Coordinates of C-alpha atoms and ligand atoms in Angstrom, one line a residue:
M1 CA -4.3 16.8 32.7
S2 CA -3.6 15.1 29.3
E3 CA -6.7 13.8 27.4
P4 CA -6.6 10.0 26.7
L5 CA -6.2 9.5 23.0
V6 CA -6.2 5.8 21.9
I7 CA -5.1 4.6 18.5
V8 CA -6.1 1.2 17.2
G9 CA -3.5 -0.3 14.9
N10 CA 0.3 -0.1 15.2
G11 CA 1.0 0.3 11.4
M12 CA 2.3 3.0 9.2
A13 CA -0.5 5.5 9.5
A14 CA -0.6 5.2 13.3
A15 CA 3.2 5.7 13.6
R16 CA 3.1 8.8 11.4
L17 CA 0.2 10.2 13.4
V18 CA 2.1 9.9 16.6
D19 CA 5.1 11.4 14.9
E20 CA 3.0 14.4 13.8
L21 CA 1.3 14.7 17.2
A22 CA 4.7 14.8 18.9
K23 CA 5.4 17.9 16.8
T24 CA 2.1 19.6 17.1
A25 CA 0.4 18.6 20.3
L26 CA 3.0 17.1 22.7
G27 CA 1.6 17.0 26.2
R28 CA -2.0 17.6 25.2
Y29 CA -2.8 13.9 24.9
A30 CA -1.9 10.8 26.8
I31 CA -1.5 8.5 23.8
A32 CA -2.0 4.7 23.9
V33 CA -1.4 2.6 20.8
I34 CA -3.0 -0.9 20.6
G35 CA -1.5 -3.0 17.8
A36 CA -2.3 -6.6 16.8
E37 CA 1.1 -7.4 15.3
P38 CA 3.6 -8.6 17.9
R39 CA 6.3 -6.1 17.1
L40 CA 7.0 -2.4 17.0
A41 CA 5.5 -0.5 14.0
Y42 CA 7.6 -1.1 10.9
N43 CA 7.8 0.1 7.3
R44 CA 5.4 -2.4 5.6
V45 CA 6.6 -1.3 2.1
L46 CA 10.0 -2.7 2.9
L47 CA 8.6 -6.2 3.5
S48 CA 9.3 -6.7 -0.2
S49 CA 13.0 -5.9 0.3
V50 CA 13.0 -8.3 3.3
L51 CA 11.6 -11.0 1.1
A52 CA 14.1 -10.3 -1.6
G53 CA 16.9 -10.5 0.9
E54 CA 17.9 -6.9 0.4
T55 CA 17.0 -5.7 4.0
A56 CA 17.0 -7.4 7.4
S57 CA 13.6 -7.7 9.1
H58 CA 14.9 -5.9 12.2
D59 CA 16.1 -2.9 10.1
I60 CA 12.6 -1.9 9.0
E61 CA 11.3 -0.6 12.3
L62 CA 10.0 2.9 11.9
R63 CA 11.1 4.1 15.4
P64 CA 13.1 2.3 18.1
A65 CA 11.4 1.4 21.4
D66 CA 13.0 4.4 23.3
W67 CA 11.5 6.8 20.8
W68 CA 8.0 5.8 21.8
R69 CA 9.0 5.7 25.5
D70 CA 10.5 9.2 25.3
R71 CA 7.3 10.6 24.0
G72 CA 5.3 9.0 26.7
V73 CA 3.3 6.7 24.4
T74 CA 1.9 3.6 26.0
L75 CA 2.4 0.7 23.5
K76 CA 0.4 -2.5 23.6
Y77 CA 1.4 -4.7 20.8
G78 CA 0.5 -8.3 20.0
C79 CA -2.9 -7.2 21.3
V80 CA -6.3 -7.0 19.4
A81 CA -8.9 -4.4 20.1
T82 CA -12.3 -6.2 20.1
E83 CA -15.0 -3.7 20.7
I84 CA -15.8 0.0 20.9
D85 CA -18.3 1.2 23.4
V86 CA -19.1 4.6 21.8
G87 CA -21.4 5.8 24.6
R88 CA -19.0 4.9 27.5
R89 CA -15.9 6.0 25.5
E90 CA -14.3 2.7 26.2
L91 CA -12.3 0.3 24.0
K92 CA -12.3 -3.3 24.8
I93 CA -9.1 -5.3 24.1
E94 CA -8.3 -9.0 24.3
N95 CA -8.3 -10.7 27.7
D96 CA -11.2 -8.6 28.9
E97 CA -9.1 -5.5 29.4
S98 CA -10.5 -2.2 28.5
I99 CA -9.2 1.3 28.1
V100 CA -11.0 4.6 28.4
F101 CA -10.6 7.3 25.7
S102 CA -11.6 10.8 25.1
K103 CA -10.6 10.6 21.4
L104 CA -10.2 7.4 19.4
V105 CA -8.4 6.9 16.1
L106 CA -8.9 3.8 14.0
A107 CA -5.8 2.9 11.9
T108 CA -6.6 -0.7 11.3
G109 CA -5.3 -1.1 7.7
S110 CA -6.6 -3.8 5.5
T111 CA -6.7 -7.6 5.1
P112 CA -5.6 -9.4 1.9
L113 CA -8.4 -11.0 -0.1
R114 CA -8.5 -14.7 -0.5
L115 CA -10.3 -15.8 -3.7
N116 CA -13.4 -17.7 -3.1
V117 CA -12.4 -20.9 -5.1
P118 CA -12.2 -24.5 -4.1
G119 CA -9.0 -25.3 -2.3
A120 CA -8.4 -21.7 -1.0
D121 CA -8.4 -23.0 2.6
L122 CA -5.7 -25.6 2.0
A123 CA -2.5 -25.5 4.0
S124 CA 0.2 -23.7 1.9
V125 CA -2.2 -21.1 0.6
H126 CA -0.8 -17.8 2.0
T127 CA -1.0 -14.0 1.7
F128 CA 1.6 -11.3 1.7
R129 CA 0.8 -8.6 4.2
D130 CA 2.9 -8.8 7.4
S131 CA 6.2 -9.9 8.7
R132 CA 4.8 -13.3 9.7
D133 CA 3.8 -13.9 6.0
V134 CA 7.3 -13.0 4.9
D135 CA 8.8 -15.6 7.3
L136 CA 6.5 -18.2 5.7
L137 CA 7.4 -17.2 2.2
L138 CA 11.1 -17.3 3.0
T139 CA 10.7 -20.8 4.3
L140 CA 9.0 -21.9 1.0
A141 CA 11.8 -20.3 -1.0
A142 CA 14.5 -21.9 1.1
Q143 CA 12.9 -25.3 0.4
K144 CA 13.0 -24.4 -3.4
K145 CA 9.2 -24.9 -3.6
R146 CA 7.1 -24.3 -6.7
V147 CA 4.9 -21.3 -5.9
V148 CA 2.1 -19.8 -7.9
V149 CA 1.4 -16.1 -7.1
V150 CA -2.2 -15.0 -7.9
G151 CA -2.4 -11.3 -8.8
G152 CA -0.3 -9.2 -11.2
G153 CA -0.5 -5.9 -9.3
L154 CA 2.2 -4.4 -7.2
L155 CA 2.0 -6.9 -4.4
G156 CA 1.9 -9.9 -6.6
L157 CA 4.9 -8.7 -8.5
E158 CA 6.8 -8.0 -5.4
A159 CA 5.9 -11.4 -3.9
A160 CA 6.9 -13.2 -7.2
Y161 CA 10.2 -11.3 -7.5
G162 CA 11.2 -11.8 -3.8
L163 CA 10.3 -15.5 -3.9
A164 CA 12.2 -16.1 -7.1
K165 CA 15.2 -14.2 -5.8
A166 CA 15.1 -16.3 -2.6
G167 CA 15.2 -19.5 -4.6
A168 CA 11.6 -20.6 -5.3
Q169 CA 10.3 -21.6 -8.8
V170 CA 7.7 -18.9 -9.4
A171 CA 4.7 -18.5 -11.8
L172 CA 2.7 -15.3 -11.6
I173 CA -0.9 -15.5 -12.8
H174 CA -3.0 -12.5 -13.5
L175 CA -6.7 -12.2 -14.5
M176 CA -6.2 -9.3 -16.9
D177 CA -4.5 -9.0 -20.2
R178 CA -1.6 -6.9 -18.8
L179 CA 0.3 -6.5 -15.5
M180 CA -0.5 -3.5 -13.2
E181 CA -3.4 -2.5 -15.4
R182 CA -4.5 0.2 -12.9
Q183 CA -1.1 1.9 -13.1
L184 CA 0.3 1.1 -16.6
D185 CA -0.8 1.3 -20.2
V186 CA -0.4 -1.7 -22.6
S187 CA 3.2 -0.8 -23.8
A188 CA 4.5 -0.1 -20.3
A189 CA 3.0 -3.3 -19.0
E190 CA 4.5 -5.3 -21.8
L191 CA 7.9 -3.9 -21.0
L192 CA 7.5 -4.7 -17.3
K193 CA 6.4 -8.2 -18.1
S194 CA 9.5 -8.9 -20.2
L195 CA 11.7 -7.3 -17.5
V196 CA 10.1 -9.5 -14.8
E197 CA 10.4 -12.6 -16.9
R198 CA 14.1 -11.9 -17.2
K199 CA 14.3 -12.1 -13.4
G200 CA 13.1 -15.7 -13.6
V201 CA 9.3 -15.3 -13.0
K202 CA 7.0 -17.1 -15.5
V203 CA 4.0 -14.7 -16.2
L204 CA 0.6 -16.0 -17.4
L205 CA -2.0 -13.4 -18.4
N206 CA -5.8 -13.8 -18.9
A207 CA -5.5 -16.4 -16.2
N208 CA -8.7 -16.9 -14.1
T209 CA -8.2 -19.2 -11.1
A210 CA -10.9 -22.0 -11.2
R211 CA -9.6 -24.0 -8.2
I212 CA -6.6 -25.0 -6.2
R213 CA -5.8 -28.7 -6.6
G214 CA -4.9 -31.0 -3.7
E215 CA -6.6 -33.0 -0.9
T216 CA -4.7 -32.0 2.2
R217 CA -2.0 -29.8 0.7
V218 CA -1.6 -27.7 -2.5
E219 CA -0.7 -29.7 -5.6
G220 CA -1.4 -27.2 -8.3
I221 CA -3.7 -24.6 -9.7
E222 CA -6.3 -25.0 -12.4
L223 CA -7.4 -22.1 -14.6
S224 CA -10.9 -21.7 -16.0
D225 CA -9.5 -22.2 -19.6
G226 CA -8.2 -25.6 -18.6
R227 CA -4.5 -24.6 -18.1
C228 CA -2.9 -26.3 -15.1
I229 CA 0.2 -25.3 -13.2
D230 CA 1.8 -27.7 -10.7
A231 CA 2.6 -26.0 -7.4
D232 CA 3.5 -26.7 -3.8
A233 CA 2.1 -23.4 -2.5
V234 CA -0.2 -20.6 -3.6
I235 CA 0.1 -16.9 -2.6
F236 CA -2.9 -14.7 -2.9
A237 CA -2.0 -11.1 -3.8
A238 CA -5.3 -10.2 -5.5
G239 CA -6.5 -7.2 -3.6
I240 CA -7.2 -6.0 -0.1
R241 CA -10.3 -5.3 2.0
P242 CA -10.3 -2.4 4.6
N243 CA -10.6 -3.6 8.2
V244 CA -13.9 -2.0 9.2
A245 CA -15.4 -4.6 11.6
L246 CA -14.6 -2.8 14.8
A247 CA -16.3 0.4 13.5
K248 CA -19.2 -1.4 11.9
D249 CA -20.0 -3.4 15.1
A250 CA -20.0 -0.1 17.1
G251 CA -22.6 1.3 14.7
I252 CA -20.2 3.7 13.0
S253 CA -21.0 4.3 9.3
V254 CA -19.0 2.2 6.9
N255 CA -19.1 1.5 3.2
R256 CA -16.1 -0.2 1.7
G257 CA -14.0 1.7 4.3
I258 CA -14.8 3.6 7.5
V259 CA -16.5 6.8 6.3
V260 CA -14.7 9.9 7.3
D261 CA -15.1 13.7 6.6
D262 CA -12.5 16.2 5.8
T263 CA -11.2 16.2 9.4
L264 CA -10.9 12.4 9.2
Q265 CA -13.8 12.2 11.8
T266 CA -16.2 9.2 11.5
G267 CA -19.9 9.5 12.0
A268 CA -19.2 9.3 15.8
P269 CA -17.9 12.5 17.3
G270 CA -14.4 12.2 18.6
I271 CA -13.7 9.0 16.8
F272 CA -11.5 9.2 13.7
A273 CA -10.1 6.9 11.1
L274 CA -7.1 7.2 8.7
G275 CA -5.0 5.1 6.4
E276 CA -6.2 2.1 4.4
C277 CA -9.2 1.5 6.7
A278 CA -10.7 4.9 6.0
E279 CA -12.9 6.0 3.1
H280 CA -12.8 9.7 2.2
R281 CA -15.1 11.1 -0.4
G282 CA -15.8 7.6 -1.7
I283 CA -12.1 6.6 -2.0
C284 CA -10.1 4.0 0.0
Y285 CA -6.5 4.5 -0.7
G286 CA -4.1 1.5 -0.7
L287 CA -0.9 3.5 -0.6
V288 CA 1.3 5.1 2.1
E289 CA 1.4 8.7 0.8
P290 CA -2.3 9.4 1.3
A291 CA -2.1 7.8 4.8
Y292 CA 0.7 10.2 5.7
E293 CA -1.2 13.2 4.3
Q294 CA -4.2 12.2 6.4
A295 CA -1.9 11.8 9.5
R296 CA -0.6 15.4 9.0
V297 CA -4.2 16.8 8.7
L298 CA -5.5 14.8 11.7
A299 CA -2.6 15.8 13.9
R300 CA -3.2 19.4 13.2
H301 CA -7.0 19.0 13.8
L302 CA -6.3 17.2 17.1
A303 CA -3.9 20.0 18.0
G304 CA -6.8 22.5 17.6
S305 CA -5.7 24.1 14.3
A306 CA -8.0 24.4 11.3
A307 CA -7.1 21.6 8.9
A308 CA -8.9 19.8 6.1
Y309 CA -8.0 16.8 4.0
E310 CA -9.2 17.2 0.5
G311 CA -8.0 13.9 -1.0
S312 CA -4.7 12.9 -2.6
V313 CA -3.4 12.8 -6.2
V314 CA -2.3 9.3 -6.3
A315 CA 1.0 8.5 -7.9
T316 CA 2.7 5.2 -8.1
N317 CA 6.5 5.5 -7.8
L318 CA 8.0 2.2 -7.0
K319 CA 10.6 -0.3 -7.7
V320 CA 8.5 -3.3 -8.8
S321 CA 10.4 -6.5 -8.9
G322 CA 13.6 -4.6 -9.2
V323 CA 12.3 -2.4 -12.0
S324 CA 11.5 1.3 -11.5
V325 CA 7.9 2.1 -12.3
F326 CA 6.0 5.4 -12.1
S327 CA 2.5 6.5 -13.1
A328 CA 0.3 9.4 -12.2
G329 CA -2.9 11.1 -13.3
D330 CA -4.5 10.1 -16.6
F331 CA -1.7 7.9 -17.9
I332 CA -3.9 6.1 -20.4
G333 CA -5.0 9.3 -22.2
A334 CA -8.6 10.4 -22.2
E335 CA -10.4 11.3 -25.5
G336 CA -9.1 14.6 -26.8
S337 CA -5.7 14.3 -25.1
E338 CA -2.3 13.7 -26.8
A339 CA 0.6 11.5 -25.8
I340 CA 4.3 11.9 -26.3
V341 CA 5.9 8.4 -26.2
L342 CA 9.4 7.1 -26.0
N343 CA 9.6 3.3 -26.2
D344 CA 13.0 1.6 -26.1
A345 CA 12.0 -2.0 -25.3
S346 CA 15.5 -3.5 -25.6
G347 CA 17.0 -0.7 -23.5
G348 CA 14.3 -1.3 -20.9
T349 CA 12.9 2.3 -21.0
Y350 CA 9.3 3.5 -21.6
K351 CA 8.1 7.0 -21.2
K352 CA 4.6 8.4 -21.9
L353 CA 3.5 11.9 -21.2
V354 CA -0.2 12.7 -21.6
I355 CA -1.1 16.3 -22.4
S356 CA -4.5 17.9 -22.5
G357 CA -5.5 21.6 -22.7
G358 CA -1.8 22.6 -22.8
R359 CA -1.1 20.9 -19.5
L360 CA 0.5 17.7 -18.4
T361 CA -2.4 15.5 -17.2
G362 CA -0.7 12.1 -16.8
A363 CA 2.6 10.1 -17.1
A364 CA 3.7 6.5 -17.1
L365 CA 7.4 5.6 -16.9
V366 CA 9.2 2.3 -16.8
G367 CA 13.0 1.9 -16.3
D368 CA 14.1 5.6 -16.2
V369 CA 12.0 7.4 -13.5
G370 CA 14.6 10.1 -12.7
D371 CA 12.2 12.9 -13.5
A372 CA 9.1 11.3 -12.0
L373 CA 8.7 13.8 -9.2
W374 CA 9.0 16.7 -11.6
Y375 CA 6.3 15.3 -13.8
L376 CA 4.1 14.8 -10.7
E377 CA 4.6 18.4 -9.7
L378 CA 3.6 19.5 -13.2
I379 CA 0.5 17.3 -13.0
R380 CA -0.4 18.5 -9.5
K381 CA 0.1 22.2 -10.2
Q382 CA -1.5 22.1 -13.7
Q383 CA 1.1 24.6 -15.0
P384 CA 0.9 25.4 -18.8
I385 CA 3.7 23.4 -20.5
A386 CA 3.8 25.1 -24.0
R387 CA 7.3 26.5 -23.3
I388 CA 8.8 23.1 -22.3
R389 CA 6.7 20.8 -24.4
T390 CA 9.5 19.8 -26.9
D391 CA 12.1 19.0 -24.3
M392 CA 9.9 17.8 -21.5
M393 CA 10.3 14.2 -22.4
F394 CA 14.1 14.4 -21.9
G395 CA 13.8 15.6 -18.3
R396 CA 13.9 18.7 -16.2
S397 CA 17.6 19.5 -16.7
L398 CA 17.1 19.7 -20.5
A399 CA 13.6 21.4 -20.4
L400 CA 14.6 24.0 -17.8
P401 CA 18.4 24.3 -18.3
A402 CA 18.8 27.7 -16.8
E403 CA 16.9 26.8 -13.6
A404 CA 18.7 23.5 -13.3
A405 CA 22.2 25.0 -13.7
Ligands
LIG1 C1 4.5 -6.0 0.8 C2 3.9 -4.7 0.7 C3 4.5 -3.7 -0.1 C4 3.9 -2.4 -0.2 N1 4.5 -1.5 -1.0 C5 4.0 -0.3 -1.1 C6 4.6 0.7 -1.9 O1 5.7 0.5 -2.5 N2 4.1 2.0 -1.9 C7 3.0 2.3 -1.2 O2 2.5 3.4 -1.2 N3 2.3 1.3 -0.5 C8 2.8 0.1 -0.4 N4 2.2 -0.9 0.3 C9 0.9 -0.5 1.1 C10 1.3 0.2 2.4 O3 2.1 -0.7 3.2 C11 0.0 0.5 3.1 O4 -0.7 1.4 2.3 C12 0.2 1.1 4.5 O5 0.9 0.2 5.3 C13 -1.1 1.5 5.1 O6 -0.9 1.9 6.5 P1 -2.0 1.6 7.6 O7 -1.5 2.1 8.9 O8 -3.3 2.2 7.1 O9 -2.2 0.0 7.6 P2 -1.2 -1.0 8.2 O10 0.2 -0.6 8.0 O11 -1.6 -2.4 7.6 O12 -1.4 -1.1 9.8 C14 -2.6 -1.5 10.3 C15 -2.3 -2.2 11.6 O13 -3.5 -2.3 12.4 C16 -3.5 -3.6 13.0 N5 -4.9 -3.9 13.4 C17 -5.9 -4.2 12.6 N6 -7.0 -4.4 13.3 C18 -6.6 -4.3 14.6 C19 -7.3 -4.5 15.9 N7 -8.6 -4.8 15.9 N8 -6.6 -4.3 17.0 C20 -5.3 -4.0 17.0 N9 -4.6 -3.8 15.8 C21 -5.3 -4.0 14.7 C22 -2.9 -4.5 12.0 O14 -2.4 -5.7 12.5 C23 -1.8 -3.6 11.4 O15 -0.6 -3.8 12.1 C24 2.7 -2.2 0.5 C25 2.1 -3.1 1.2 C26 2.7 -4.4 1.4 C27 2.0 -5.4 2.2

């Protein structure tokens, strides 16, 4: 008989895990997926395209309903898991239902942070995480509202760009002195800022939110240096917090995320976690690629093969606000490293390659990211680059002409 395997969360990590299990261990498990969102698992990354009007919401589903059915997966969506009884191997779900498991996987993702400032609980203060949020943001844009987006990382930029494209008047405020400071150096961030401003988004840096003005609804935002911006709505895109409550309440060890070992197992035998809710070797990843690597390892482990997850080299390879951006490794340049830089601000291209010990150790690209994956491979494999150093900046086809031909 198949072992009952229950997955909590119907997001990207869960969907990829089922995908991998279908390849490696079909028939071994009777899989049930319990998901809070009231729709089939979808590609969350594409919410930005939905907001920008480039993709229809129904086109972002990862798998159609019959795909899940054909693999015998029981799907319960629009349904929150409320408690794990570790001893009885039972998961409680809303409406007093419960489901028995032999193995349990937590794939609960994250929740957007709301700044702890006066006014944060007013109506018209939103976040940008799921398709319901996108519907709300599209309504604001259709009404040509003035919107302040708080946070100049990936999510904030995507929200600002999408809202502006959909018709809202958008100001983006960011605490730091440059956009995407965790992915870009000063020059790359400056170029990104000017490209984003060309798309109609006003960007304010060094902007610390003091309070959101308004009695019953948002009227504006006040910064700690006294600057004020009039607004009808505020969108928080200032970070995420892994969803750990279910694990924590069950006595499973958590730090920032749910602590897992190299097989993705939590402190409780037979209970696993992956994706944004998991913390592996002290790191909680906020990107899809690590979640997919974890899904591959966990599926192999659950299929009975030896498999270990050793962490991911994180790279950012995105279209941010319609602008291609890539960064990986030590893109700032640690002491003792050298950098080769090409900066064409009016042409909208910036490239920086960081070299240390005769190897490529980091890269940041804005505009032209055609060779991003090649740079990533060089960083990951740590190959000596002496032979290609002079031409490397101009891309793989020039640096390795014979191979490319
Ligand atoms: C707008 C946007 C753009 C993004 N762009 C990129 C990008 O370009 N590149 C990139 O790498 N990453 C991007 N990300 C991040 C990426 O989407 C996440 O890293 C990825 O979705 C994580 O997958 P996950 O399965 O861990 O979490 P999620 O996809 O969030 O899935 C978790 C699911 O669990 C459900 N859940 C939580 N608690 C419970 C419970 N108790 N019971 C039942 N269900 C529960 C949640 O409702 C959710 O559906 C973006 C995110 C957003 C919001």
